[in-house]
Coordinates of N, CA and C in Angstrom, one line a residue:
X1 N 63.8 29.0 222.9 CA 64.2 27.7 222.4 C 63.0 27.0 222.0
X2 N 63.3 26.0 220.6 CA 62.0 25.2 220.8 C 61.6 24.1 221.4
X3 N 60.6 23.7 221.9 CA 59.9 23.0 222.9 C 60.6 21.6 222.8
X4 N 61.0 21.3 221.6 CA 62.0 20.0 221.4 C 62.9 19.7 222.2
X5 N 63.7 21.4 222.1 CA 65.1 21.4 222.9 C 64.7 21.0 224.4
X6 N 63.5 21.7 225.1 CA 63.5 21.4 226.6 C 62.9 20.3 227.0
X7 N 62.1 19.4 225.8 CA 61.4 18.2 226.1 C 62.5 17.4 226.3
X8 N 63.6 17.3 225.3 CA 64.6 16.4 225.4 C 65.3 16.6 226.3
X9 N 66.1 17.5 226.9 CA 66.5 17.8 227.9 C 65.9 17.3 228.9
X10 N 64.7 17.1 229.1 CA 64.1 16.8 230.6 C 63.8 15.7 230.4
X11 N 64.0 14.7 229.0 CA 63.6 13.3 228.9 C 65.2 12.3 229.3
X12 N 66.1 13.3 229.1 CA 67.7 13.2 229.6 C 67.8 12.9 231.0
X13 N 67.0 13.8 232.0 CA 66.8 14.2 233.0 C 66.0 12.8 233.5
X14 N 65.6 12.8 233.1 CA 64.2 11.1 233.5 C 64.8 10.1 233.8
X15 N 66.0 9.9 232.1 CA 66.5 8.9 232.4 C 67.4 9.0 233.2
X16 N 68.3 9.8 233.7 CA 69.2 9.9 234.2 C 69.4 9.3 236.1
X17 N 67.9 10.2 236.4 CA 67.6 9.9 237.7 C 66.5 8.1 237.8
X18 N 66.3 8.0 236.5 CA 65.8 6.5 236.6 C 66.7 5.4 237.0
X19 N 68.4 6.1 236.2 CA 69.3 4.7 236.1 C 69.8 5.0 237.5
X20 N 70.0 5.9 238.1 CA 70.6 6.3 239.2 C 69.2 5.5 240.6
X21 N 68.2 5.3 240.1 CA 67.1 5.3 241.4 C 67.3 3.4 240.6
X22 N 67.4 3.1 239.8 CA 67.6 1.7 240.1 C 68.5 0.9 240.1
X23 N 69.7 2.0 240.4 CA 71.2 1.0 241.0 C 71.2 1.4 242.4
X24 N 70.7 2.6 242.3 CA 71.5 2.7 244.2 C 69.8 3.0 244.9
X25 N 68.4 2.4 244.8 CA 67.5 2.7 245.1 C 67.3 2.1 246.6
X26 N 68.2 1.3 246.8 CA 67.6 0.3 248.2 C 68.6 0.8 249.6
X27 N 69.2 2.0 248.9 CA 70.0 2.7 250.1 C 69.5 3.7 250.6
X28 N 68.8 4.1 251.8 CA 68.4 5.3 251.9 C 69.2 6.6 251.8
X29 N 70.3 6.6 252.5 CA 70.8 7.7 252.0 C 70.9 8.4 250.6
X30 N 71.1 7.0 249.8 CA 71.2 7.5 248.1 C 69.7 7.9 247.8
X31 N 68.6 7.5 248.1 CA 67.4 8.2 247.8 C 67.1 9.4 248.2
X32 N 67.9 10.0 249.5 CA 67.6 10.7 249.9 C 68.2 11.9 249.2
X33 N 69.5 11.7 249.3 CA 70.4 12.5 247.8 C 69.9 12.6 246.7
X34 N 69.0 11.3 246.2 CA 68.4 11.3 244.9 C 67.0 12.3 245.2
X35 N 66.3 12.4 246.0 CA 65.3 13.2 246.2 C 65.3 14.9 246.4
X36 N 66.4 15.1 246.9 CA 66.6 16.3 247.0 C 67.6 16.7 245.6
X37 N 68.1 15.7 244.9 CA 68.5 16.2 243.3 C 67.3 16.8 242.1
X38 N 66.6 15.6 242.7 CA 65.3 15.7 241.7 C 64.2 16.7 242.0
X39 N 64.2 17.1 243.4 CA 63.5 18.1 243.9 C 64.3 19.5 242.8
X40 N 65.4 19.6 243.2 CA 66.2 20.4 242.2 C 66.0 20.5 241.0
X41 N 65.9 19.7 240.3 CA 65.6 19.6 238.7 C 64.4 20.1 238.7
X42 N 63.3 19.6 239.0 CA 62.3 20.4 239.2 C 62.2 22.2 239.2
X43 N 62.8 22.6 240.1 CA 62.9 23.4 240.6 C 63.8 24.4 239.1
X44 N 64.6 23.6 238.6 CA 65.1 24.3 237.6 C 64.1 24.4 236.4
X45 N 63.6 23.6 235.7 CA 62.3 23.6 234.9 C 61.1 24.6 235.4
X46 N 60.6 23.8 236.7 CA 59.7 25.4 236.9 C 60.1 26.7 236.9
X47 N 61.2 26.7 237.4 CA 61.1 27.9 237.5 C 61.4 28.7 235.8
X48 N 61.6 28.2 234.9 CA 61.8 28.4 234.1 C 60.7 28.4 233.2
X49 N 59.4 27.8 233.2 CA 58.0 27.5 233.2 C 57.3 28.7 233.7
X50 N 57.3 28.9 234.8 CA 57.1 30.2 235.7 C 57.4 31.6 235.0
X51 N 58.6 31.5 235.2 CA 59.9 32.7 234.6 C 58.3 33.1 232.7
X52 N 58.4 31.8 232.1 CA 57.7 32.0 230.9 C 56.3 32.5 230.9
X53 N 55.5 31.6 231.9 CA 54.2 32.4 232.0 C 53.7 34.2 232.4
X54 N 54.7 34.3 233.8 CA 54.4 35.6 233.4 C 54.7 36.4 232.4
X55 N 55.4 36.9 231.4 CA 55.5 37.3 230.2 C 56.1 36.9 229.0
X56 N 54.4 36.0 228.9 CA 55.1 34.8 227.8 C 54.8 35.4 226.3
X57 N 55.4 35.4 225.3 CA 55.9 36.2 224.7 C 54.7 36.2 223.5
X58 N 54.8 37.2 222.6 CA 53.2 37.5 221.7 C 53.5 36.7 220.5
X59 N 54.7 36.2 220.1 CA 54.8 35.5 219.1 C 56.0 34.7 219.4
X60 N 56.3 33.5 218.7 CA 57.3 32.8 219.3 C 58.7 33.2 218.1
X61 N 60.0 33.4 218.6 CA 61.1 33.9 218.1 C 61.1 32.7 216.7
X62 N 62.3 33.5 215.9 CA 62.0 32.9 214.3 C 62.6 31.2 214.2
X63 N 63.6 31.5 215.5 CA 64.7 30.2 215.6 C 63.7 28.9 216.1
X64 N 62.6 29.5 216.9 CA 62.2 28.7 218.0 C 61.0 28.2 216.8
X65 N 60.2 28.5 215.9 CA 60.0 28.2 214.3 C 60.2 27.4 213.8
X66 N 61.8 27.5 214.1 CA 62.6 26.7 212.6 C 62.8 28.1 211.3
X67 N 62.3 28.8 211.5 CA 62.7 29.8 210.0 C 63.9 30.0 209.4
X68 N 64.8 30.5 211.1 CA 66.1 31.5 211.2 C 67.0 30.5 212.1
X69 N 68.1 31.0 211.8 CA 69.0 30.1 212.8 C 68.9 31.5 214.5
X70 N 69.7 31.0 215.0 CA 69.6 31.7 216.5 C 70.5 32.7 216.2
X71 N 70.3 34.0 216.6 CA 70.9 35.4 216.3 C 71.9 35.2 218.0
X72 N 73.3 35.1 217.7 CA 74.0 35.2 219.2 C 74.7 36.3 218.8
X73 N 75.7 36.6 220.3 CA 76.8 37.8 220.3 C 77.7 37.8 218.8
X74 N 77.9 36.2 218.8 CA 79.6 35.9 217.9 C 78.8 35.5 216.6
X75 N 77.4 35.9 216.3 CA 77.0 35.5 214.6 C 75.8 34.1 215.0
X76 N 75.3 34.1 213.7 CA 74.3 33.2 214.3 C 74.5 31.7 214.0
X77 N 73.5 31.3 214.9 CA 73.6 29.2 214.8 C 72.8 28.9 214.6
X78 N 73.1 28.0 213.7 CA 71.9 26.9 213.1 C 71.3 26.0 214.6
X79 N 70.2 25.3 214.2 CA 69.5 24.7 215.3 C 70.6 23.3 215.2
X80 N 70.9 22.4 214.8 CA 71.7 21.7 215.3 C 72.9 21.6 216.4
X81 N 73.9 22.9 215.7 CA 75.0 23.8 216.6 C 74.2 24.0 218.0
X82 N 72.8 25.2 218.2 CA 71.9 25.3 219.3 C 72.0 23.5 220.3
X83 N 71.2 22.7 219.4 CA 71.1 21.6 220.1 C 72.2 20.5 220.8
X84 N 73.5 20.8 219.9 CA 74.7 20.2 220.1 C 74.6 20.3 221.5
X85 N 74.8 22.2 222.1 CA 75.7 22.7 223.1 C 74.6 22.5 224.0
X86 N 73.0 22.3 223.9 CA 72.9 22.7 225.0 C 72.3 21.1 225.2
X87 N 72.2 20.3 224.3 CA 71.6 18.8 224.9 C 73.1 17.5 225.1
X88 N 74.5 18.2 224.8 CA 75.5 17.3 225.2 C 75.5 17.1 226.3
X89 N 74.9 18.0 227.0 CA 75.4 17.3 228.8 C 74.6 16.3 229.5
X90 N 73.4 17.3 229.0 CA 72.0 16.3 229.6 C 72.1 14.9 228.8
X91 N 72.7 14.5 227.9 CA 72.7 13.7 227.0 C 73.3 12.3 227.8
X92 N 74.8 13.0 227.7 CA 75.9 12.3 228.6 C 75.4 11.7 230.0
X93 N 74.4 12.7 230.9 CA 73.9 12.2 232.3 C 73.2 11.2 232.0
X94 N 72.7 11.1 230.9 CA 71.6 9.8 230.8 C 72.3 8.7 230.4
X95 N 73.5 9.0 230.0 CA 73.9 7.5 229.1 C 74.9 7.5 230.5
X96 N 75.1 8.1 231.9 CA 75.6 8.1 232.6 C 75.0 7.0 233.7
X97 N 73.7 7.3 233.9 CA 72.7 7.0 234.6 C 72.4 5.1 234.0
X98 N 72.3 5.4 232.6 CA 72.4 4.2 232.4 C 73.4 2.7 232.2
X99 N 74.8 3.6 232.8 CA 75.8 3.2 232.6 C 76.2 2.7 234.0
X100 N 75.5 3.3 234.6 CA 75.4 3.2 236.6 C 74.4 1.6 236.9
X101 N 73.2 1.7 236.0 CA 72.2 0.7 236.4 C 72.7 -0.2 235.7
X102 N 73.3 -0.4 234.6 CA 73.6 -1.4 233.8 C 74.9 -2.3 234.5
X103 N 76.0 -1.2 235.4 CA 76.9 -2.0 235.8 C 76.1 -2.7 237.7
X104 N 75.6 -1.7 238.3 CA 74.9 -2.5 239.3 C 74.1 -4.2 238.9
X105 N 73.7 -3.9 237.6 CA 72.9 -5.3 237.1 C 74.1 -6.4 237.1
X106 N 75.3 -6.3 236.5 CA 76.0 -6.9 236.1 C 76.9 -7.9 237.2
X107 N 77.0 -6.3 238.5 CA 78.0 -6.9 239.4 C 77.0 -7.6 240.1
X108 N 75.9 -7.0 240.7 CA 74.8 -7.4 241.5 C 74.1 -8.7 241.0
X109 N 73.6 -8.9 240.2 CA 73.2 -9.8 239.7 C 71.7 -9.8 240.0

């Protein structure tokens, strides 16, 4: 994938645990849940970082470029289709997270 796709993804990821750590930050339980989420996310990125350094590849694939769209089972995908499916979710958690802090602001005051 290219570096775009997993930057943004994990800038999804930022905000997500940002809006969530400043609506519910003054409860310990919720940090505690929020700490062992984020420990997790972590955990998914490295290892995935990790997974890359030991055989990290001699040239970077044509998609990950920009040249070629992505070669799958069912035909291939342009980088947009790529980015749709895999930054909708992370997308959504952020406008989640921000939708969490913005209503704490509102009722909270």
């Amino acid at each position: 994938m290219p570096r775009w796709i997993w930057s943004t993804m994990l800038l999804c990821f930022g905000i997500f645990f940002s809006g969530l750590i400043a609506a519910t930050g003054r409860d310990g339980e919720a940090l505690f849940a929020l700490v062992i989420s984020i420990g997790y996310t972590a955990m998914y990125f490295g290892s995935a970082r990790i997974m890359l350094s030991v055989s990290p590849p001699r040239k970077s694939s044509a998609f990950a470029r920009g040249l070629a769209p992505l070669q799958t089972w069912t035909g291939p995908m342009e980088t947009t289709a790529v980015a749709a499916q895999l930054l909708t979710v992370p997308a959504c958690l952020a406008l989640f997270g921000i939708a969490v802090a913005v209503i704490r602001r509102v009722v909270v005051g």
